[in-house]
Tab-separated table of C-alpha atoms and ligand atoms in Angstrom:
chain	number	residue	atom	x	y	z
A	56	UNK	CA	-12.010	-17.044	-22.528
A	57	UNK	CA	-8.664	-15.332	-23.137
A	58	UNK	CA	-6.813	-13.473	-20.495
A	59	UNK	CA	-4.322	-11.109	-20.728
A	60	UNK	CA	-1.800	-10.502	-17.317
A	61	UNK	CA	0.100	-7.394	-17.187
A	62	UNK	CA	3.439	-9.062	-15.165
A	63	UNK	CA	3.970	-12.964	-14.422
A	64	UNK	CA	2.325	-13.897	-10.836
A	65	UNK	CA	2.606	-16.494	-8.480
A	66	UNK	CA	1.950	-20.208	-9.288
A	67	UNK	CA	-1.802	-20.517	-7.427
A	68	UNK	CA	-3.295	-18.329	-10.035
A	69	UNK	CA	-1.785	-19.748	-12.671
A	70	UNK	CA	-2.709	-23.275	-11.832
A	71	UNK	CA	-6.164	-22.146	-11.116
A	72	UNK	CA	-6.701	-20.758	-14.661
A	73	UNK	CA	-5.010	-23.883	-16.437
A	74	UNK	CA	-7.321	-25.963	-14.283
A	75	UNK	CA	-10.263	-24.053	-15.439
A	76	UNK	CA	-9.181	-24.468	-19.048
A	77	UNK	CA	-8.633	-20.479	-19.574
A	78	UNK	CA	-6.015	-19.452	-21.630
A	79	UNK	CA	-3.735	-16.743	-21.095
A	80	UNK	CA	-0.699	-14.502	-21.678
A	81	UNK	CA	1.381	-13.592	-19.252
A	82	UNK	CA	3.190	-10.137	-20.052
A	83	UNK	CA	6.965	-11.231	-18.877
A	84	UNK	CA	9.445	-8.095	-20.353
A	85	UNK	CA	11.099	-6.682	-17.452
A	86	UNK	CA	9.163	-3.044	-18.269
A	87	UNK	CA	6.321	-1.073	-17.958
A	88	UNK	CA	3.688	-1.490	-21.532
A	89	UNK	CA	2.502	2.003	-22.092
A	90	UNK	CA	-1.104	2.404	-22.225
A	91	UNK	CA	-1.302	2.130	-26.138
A	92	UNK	CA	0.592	-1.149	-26.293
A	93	UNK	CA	-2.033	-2.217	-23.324
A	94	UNK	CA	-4.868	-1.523	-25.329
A	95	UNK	CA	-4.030	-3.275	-28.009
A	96	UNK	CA	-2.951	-6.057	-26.755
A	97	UNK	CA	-6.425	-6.459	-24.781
A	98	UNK	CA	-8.345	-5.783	-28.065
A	99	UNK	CA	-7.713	-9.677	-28.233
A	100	UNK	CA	-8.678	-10.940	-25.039
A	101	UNK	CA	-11.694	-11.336	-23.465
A	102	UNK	CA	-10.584	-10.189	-19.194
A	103	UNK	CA	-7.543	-8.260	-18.014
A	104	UNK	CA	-5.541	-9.196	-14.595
A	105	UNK	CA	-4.023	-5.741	-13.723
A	106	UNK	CA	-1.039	-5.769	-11.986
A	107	UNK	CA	0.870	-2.923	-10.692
A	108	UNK	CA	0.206	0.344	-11.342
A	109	UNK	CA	-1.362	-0.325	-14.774
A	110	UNK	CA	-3.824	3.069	-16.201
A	111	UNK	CA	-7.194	1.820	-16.570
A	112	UNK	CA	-8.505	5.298	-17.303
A	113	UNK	CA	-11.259	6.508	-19.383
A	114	UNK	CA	-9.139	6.082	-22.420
A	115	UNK	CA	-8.152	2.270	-21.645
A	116	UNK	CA	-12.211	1.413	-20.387
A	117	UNK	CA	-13.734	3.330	-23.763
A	118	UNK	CA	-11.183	1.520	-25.909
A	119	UNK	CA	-11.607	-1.452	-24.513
A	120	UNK	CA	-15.492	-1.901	-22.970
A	121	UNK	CA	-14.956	-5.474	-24.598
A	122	UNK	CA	-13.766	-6.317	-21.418
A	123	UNK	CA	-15.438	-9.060	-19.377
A	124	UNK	CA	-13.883	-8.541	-15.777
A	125	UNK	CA	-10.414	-6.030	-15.064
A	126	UNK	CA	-8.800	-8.645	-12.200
A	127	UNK	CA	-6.205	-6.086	-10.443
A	128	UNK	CA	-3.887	-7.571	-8.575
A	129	UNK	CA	-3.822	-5.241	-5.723
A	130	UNK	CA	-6.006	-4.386	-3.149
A	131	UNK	CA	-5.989	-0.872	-4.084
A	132	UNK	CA	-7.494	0.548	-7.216
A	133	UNK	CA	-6.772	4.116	-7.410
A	134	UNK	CA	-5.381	3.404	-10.686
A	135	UNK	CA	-8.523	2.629	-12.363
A	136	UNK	CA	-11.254	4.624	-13.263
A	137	UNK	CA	-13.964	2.605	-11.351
A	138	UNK	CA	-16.763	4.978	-12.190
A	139	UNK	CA	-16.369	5.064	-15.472
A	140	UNK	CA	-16.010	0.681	-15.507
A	141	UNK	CA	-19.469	0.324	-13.712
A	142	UNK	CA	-20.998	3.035	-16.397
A	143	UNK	CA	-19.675	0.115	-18.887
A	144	UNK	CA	-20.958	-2.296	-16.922
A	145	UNK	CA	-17.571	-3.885	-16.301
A	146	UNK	CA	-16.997	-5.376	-12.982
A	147	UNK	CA	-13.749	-4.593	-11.354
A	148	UNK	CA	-11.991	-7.091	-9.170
A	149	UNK	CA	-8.832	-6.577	-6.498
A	150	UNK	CA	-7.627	-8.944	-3.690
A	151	UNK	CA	-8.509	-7.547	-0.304
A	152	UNK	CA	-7.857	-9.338	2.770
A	153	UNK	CA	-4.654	-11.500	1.852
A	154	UNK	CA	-2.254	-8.998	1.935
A	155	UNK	CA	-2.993	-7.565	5.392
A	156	UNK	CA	-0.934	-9.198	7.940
A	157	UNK	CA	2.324	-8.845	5.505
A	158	UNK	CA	1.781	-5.251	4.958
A	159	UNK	CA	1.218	-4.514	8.665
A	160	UNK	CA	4.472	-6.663	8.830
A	161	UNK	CA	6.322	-3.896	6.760
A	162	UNK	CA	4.798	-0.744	9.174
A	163	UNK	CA	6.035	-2.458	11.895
A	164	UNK	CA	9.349	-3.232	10.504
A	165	UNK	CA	9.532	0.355	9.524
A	166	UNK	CA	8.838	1.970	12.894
A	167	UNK	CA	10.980	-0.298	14.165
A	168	UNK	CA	13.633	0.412	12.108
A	169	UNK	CA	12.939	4.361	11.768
A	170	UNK	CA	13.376	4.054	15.549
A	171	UNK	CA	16.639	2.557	15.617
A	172	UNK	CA	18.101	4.541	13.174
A	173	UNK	CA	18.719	0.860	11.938
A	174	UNK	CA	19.116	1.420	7.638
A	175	UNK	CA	21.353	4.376	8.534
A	176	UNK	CA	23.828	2.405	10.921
A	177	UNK	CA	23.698	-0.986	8.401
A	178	UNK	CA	24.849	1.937	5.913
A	179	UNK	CA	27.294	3.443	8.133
A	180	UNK	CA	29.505	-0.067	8.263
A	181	UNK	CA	29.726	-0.208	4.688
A	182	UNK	CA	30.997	3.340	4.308
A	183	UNK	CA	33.767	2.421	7.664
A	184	UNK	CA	32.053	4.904	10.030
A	185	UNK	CA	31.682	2.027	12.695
A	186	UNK	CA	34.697	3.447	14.911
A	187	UNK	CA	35.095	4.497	18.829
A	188	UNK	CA	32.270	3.559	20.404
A	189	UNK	CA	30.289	6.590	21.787
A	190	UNK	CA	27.931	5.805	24.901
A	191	UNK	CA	25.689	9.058	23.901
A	192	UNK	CA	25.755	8.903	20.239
A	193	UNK	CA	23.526	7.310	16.960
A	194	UNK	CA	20.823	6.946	20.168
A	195	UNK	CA	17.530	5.778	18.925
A	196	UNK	CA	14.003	6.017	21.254
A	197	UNK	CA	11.654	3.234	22.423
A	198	UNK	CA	8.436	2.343	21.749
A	199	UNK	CA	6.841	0.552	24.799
A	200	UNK	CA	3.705	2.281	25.708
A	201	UNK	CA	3.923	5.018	23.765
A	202	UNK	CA	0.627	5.963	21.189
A	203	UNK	CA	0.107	4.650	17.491
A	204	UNK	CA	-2.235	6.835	15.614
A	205	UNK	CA	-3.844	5.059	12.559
A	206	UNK	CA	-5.328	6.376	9.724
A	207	UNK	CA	-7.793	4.690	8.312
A	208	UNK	CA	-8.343	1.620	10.172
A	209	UNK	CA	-9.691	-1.394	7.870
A	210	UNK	CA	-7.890	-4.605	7.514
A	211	UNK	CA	-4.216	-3.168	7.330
A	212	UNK	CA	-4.721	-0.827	9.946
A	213	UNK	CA	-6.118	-3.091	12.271
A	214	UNK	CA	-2.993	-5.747	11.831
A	215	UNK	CA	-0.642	-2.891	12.485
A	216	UNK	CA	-2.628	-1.816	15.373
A	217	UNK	CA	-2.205	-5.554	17.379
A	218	UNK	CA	1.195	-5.402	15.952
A	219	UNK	CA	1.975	-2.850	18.083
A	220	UNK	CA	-0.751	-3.565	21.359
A	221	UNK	CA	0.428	-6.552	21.919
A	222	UNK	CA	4.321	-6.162	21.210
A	223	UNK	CA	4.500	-2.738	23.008
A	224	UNK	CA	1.644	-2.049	25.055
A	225	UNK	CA	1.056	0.826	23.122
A	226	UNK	CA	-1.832	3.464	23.237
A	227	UNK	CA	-3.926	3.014	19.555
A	228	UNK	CA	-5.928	5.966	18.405
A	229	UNK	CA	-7.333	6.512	15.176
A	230	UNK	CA	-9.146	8.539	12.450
A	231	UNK	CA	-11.449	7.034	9.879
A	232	UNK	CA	-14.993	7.526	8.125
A	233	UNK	CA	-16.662	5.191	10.335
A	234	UNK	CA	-16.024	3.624	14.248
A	235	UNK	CA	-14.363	0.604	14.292
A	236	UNK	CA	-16.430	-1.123	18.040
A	237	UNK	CA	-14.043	-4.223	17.060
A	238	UNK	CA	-10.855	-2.742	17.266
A	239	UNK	CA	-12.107	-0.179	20.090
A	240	UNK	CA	-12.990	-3.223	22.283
A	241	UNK	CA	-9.595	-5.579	21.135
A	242	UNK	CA	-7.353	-3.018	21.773
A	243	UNK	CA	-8.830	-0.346	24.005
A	244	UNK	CA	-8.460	2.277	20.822
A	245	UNK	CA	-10.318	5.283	20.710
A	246	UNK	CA	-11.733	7.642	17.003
A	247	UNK	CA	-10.342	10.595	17.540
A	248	UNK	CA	-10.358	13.754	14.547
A	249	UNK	CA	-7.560	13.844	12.474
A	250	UNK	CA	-6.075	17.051	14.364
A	251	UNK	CA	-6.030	14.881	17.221
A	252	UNK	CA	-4.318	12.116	15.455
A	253	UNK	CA	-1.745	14.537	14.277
A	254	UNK	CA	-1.581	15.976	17.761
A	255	UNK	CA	-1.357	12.992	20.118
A	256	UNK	CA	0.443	10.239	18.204
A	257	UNK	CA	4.240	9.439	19.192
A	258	UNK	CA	3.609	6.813	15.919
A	259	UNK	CA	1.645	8.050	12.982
A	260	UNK	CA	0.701	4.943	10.320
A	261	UNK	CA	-1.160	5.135	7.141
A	262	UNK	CA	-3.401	2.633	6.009
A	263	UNK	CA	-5.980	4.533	3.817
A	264	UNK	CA	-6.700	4.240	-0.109
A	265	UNK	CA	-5.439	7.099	-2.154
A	266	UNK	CA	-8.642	8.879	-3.051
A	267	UNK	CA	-9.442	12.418	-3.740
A	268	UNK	CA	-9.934	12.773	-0.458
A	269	UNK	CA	-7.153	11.211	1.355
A	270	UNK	CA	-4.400	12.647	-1.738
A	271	UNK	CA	-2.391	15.123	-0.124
A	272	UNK	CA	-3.215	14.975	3.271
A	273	UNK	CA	0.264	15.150	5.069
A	274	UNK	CA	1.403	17.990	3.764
A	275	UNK	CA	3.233	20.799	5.472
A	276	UNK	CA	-0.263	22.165	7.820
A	277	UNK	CA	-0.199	18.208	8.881
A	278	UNK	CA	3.254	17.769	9.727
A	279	UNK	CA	3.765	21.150	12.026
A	280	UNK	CA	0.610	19.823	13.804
A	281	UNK	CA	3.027	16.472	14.754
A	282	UNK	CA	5.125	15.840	17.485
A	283	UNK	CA	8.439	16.598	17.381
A	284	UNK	CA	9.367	13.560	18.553
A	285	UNK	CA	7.273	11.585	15.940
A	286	UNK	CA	7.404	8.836	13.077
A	287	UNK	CA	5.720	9.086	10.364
A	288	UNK	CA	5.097	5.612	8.520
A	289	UNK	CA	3.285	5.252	5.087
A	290	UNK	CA	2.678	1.827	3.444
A	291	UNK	CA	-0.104	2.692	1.686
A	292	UNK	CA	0.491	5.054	-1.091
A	293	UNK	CA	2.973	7.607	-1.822
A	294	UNK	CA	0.492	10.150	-2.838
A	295	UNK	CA	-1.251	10.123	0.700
A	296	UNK	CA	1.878	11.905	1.763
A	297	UNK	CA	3.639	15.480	0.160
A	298	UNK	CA	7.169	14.359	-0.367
A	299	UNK	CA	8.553	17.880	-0.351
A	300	UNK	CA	6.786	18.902	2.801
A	301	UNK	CA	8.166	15.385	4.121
A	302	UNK	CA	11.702	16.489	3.688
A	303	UNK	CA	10.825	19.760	5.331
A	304	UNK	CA	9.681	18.511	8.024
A	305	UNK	CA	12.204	16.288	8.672
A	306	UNK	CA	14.883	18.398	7.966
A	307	UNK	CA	13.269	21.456	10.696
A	308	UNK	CA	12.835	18.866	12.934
A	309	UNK	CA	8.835	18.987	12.824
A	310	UNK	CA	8.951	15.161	13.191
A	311	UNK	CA	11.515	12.882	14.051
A	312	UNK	CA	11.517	10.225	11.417
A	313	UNK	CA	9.722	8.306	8.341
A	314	UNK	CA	9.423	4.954	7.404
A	315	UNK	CA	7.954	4.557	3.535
A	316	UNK	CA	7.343	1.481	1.555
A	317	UNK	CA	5.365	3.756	-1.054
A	318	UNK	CA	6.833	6.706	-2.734
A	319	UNK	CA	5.686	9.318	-5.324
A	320	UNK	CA	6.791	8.634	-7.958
A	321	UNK	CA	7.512	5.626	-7.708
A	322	UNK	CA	10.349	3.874	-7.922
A	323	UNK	CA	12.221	6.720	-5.641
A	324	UNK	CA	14.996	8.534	-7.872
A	325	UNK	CA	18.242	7.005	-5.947
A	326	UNK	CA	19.326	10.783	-5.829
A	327	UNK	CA	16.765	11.822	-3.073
A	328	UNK	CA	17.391	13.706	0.058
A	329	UNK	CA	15.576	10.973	2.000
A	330	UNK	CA	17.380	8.022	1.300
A	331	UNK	CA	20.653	9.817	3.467
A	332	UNK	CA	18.710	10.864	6.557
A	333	UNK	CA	19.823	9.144	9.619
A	334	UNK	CA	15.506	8.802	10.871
A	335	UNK	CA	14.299	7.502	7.560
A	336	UNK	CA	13.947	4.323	6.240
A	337	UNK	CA	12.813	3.703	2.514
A	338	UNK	CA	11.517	0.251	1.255
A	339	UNK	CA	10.466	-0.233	-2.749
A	340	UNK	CA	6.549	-1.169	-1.953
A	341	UNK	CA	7.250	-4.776	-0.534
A	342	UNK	CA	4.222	-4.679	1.669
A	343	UNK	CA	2.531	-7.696	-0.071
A	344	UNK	CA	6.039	-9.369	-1.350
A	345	UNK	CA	5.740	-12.823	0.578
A	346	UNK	CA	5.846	-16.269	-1.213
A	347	UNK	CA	2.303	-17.101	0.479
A	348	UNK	CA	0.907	-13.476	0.088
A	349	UNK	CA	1.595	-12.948	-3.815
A	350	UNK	CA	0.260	-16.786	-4.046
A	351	UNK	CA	-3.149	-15.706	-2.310
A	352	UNK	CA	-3.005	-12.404	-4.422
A	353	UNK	CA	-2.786	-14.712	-7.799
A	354	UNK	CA	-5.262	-16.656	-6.162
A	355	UNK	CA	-8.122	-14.078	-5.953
A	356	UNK	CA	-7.221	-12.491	-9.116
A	357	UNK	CA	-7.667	-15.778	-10.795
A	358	UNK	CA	-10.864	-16.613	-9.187
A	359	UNK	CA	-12.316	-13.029	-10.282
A	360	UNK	CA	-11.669	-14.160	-13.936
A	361	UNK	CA	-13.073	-18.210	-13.588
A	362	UNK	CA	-16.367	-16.252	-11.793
A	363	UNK	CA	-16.960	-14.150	-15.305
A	364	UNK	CA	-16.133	-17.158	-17.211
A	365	UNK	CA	-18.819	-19.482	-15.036
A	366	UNK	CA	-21.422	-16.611	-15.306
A	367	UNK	CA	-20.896	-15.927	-11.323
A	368	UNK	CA	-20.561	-12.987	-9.764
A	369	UNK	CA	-17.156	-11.667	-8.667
A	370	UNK	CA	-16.298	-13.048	-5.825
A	371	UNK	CA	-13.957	-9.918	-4.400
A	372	UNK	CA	-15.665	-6.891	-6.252
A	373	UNK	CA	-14.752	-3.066	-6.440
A	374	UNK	CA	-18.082	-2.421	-7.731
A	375	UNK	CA	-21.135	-4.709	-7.151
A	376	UNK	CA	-23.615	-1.867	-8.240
A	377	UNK	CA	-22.832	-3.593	-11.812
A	378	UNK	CA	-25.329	-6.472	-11.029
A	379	UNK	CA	-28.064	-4.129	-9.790
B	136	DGY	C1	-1.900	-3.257	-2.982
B	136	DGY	O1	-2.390	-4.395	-2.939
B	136	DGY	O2	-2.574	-2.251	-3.181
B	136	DGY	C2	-0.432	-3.192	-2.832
B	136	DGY	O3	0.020	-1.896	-2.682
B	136	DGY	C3	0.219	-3.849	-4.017
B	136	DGY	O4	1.416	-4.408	-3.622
């Protein structure tokens, strides 16, 4: 079994290959491999572990249906074409769970943050704007009781959502396919439509995959349906959100603020509008970037590959209507 890995990972899935006597190449040039060099480079292994934002399209699948397992790295997977994998019978692995408490870390830190104006006034020192002190000025707002609307509430959604119960007493609403009775009895939240959402939240976080379905949905319609007085926060992914109708809206005032750790495209052209508004603050898609949550990503990645090479099921699977 030869694996091939897109960017060098964390030391947990490395050791657990090397344990398991797998060998593997580790991709380590500081740049993207375009799809061709990807494809060729795979013709000689035997499993993939996809990391980042690799394009595991029809293209990459039909060229390469040699493939014993695709491992991504990620709990999302709208960068693979996973219909087209299970028609080749290839099993598709990501790494849910792990990465949930640090990514509801980096919503929080970005409401916070959008709140407090606070990457605007760390900028402000550096440029010597920190003069006469002005009681009524650079004034941020608080966040004690007022409402969090969630979209899409799985794992993510539900760490943000104690996040901000338990730190602020806040009201949690939220819109997704099915109920959540587990996070409607931990923390009193209520399924509401996703005009409501717009509507009532003073908070508005993102937590959904990018599908069809969910591409596009705060655009321009969504945002003049938001409080004035509202954040917008997406750590999901950038295409959830319109950027253009973002910076509308922020710049008539439709909302108050943004918070993004995801961007489209990505990485954000240092040139945009967004990066100098005083109610937006831009991370480069850090949600998962702790020591012990890229470890536990490696981790599952790694045990998705020794499961194909045992002749196990994968153990964190995309799409387990392979094995019917
Ligand atoms: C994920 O797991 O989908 C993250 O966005 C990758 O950091």
């Amino acid at each position: 079994m030869k694996v091939f890995i897109t960017r060098a990972i964390s030391p947990e899935g490395i050791q657990l290959l090397q344990n398991a006597g797998i060998s593997f190449t580790q991709w380590t040039e500081k740049r993207e491999l375009t799809q061709d060099e990807l494809i060729s480079f795979c013709k000689n292994y035997d499993a993939l572990i996809s990391v980042g934002q690799d394009k595991i399209d029809k293209k990459f699948l039909t060229a390469c249906s040699h493939l014993k397992v695709v491992a991504q790295m990620a709990v999302g997977f709208d960068n693979i074409d996973v219909a087209e994998a299970t028609k080749l019978k290839i099993p598709i692995g990501n790494t849910p769970g792990v990465l949930s408490a640090a990514t509801a870390d980096i919503a929080f830190l970005l409401m916070l943050a959008v709140s407090r104006k606070a990457f605007f006034q760390y900028k402000s020192i550096s440029k010597g704007t920190w003069g006469y002190y002005e009681p009524t000025a650079n004034l941020g707002i608080e966040l004690h009781g007022k409402t969090l609307g969630i979209f899409g509430l799985g794992k993510i959604g539900f760490e943000m959502a104690a996040r901000c119960y338990h730190a602020y007493n806040m009201k949690i609403i939220y819109c997704n396919r099915n109920s959540n009775p587990f996070a409607e009895e931990k923390f009193e939240s209520k399924k509401v439509s996703f005009e409501e959402l717009l509507e009532q939240s003073d908070v508005l976080s993102v937590h959904t995959a990018l599908t069809p379905e969910t591409k596009g949905s705060f655009n321009i319609d969504a945002f003049r349906q938001m409080k004035k007085t509202s954040i917008f926060i997406n750590t999901a992914r950038g295409g959830i959100h319109n950027e253009t109708d973002l910076i509308t809206a922020l710049q008539d005032g439709m909302i108050l603020g943004a918070g993004l750790d995801v961007t489209n495209p990505e990485p954000m052209h240092p040139d945009n509008v967004l990066l100098n508004m005083p109610n937006v603050a831009i991370l480069p898609h850090i949600g998962s970037a702790t020591e012990e949550t890229r470890n536990a990503m490696s981790r599952l990645a790694a045990e998705n590959v020794i499961a194909v090479y045992k002749k196990e099921k994968l153990p964190h699977i995309v799409n387990p209507e392979i094995y019917k």
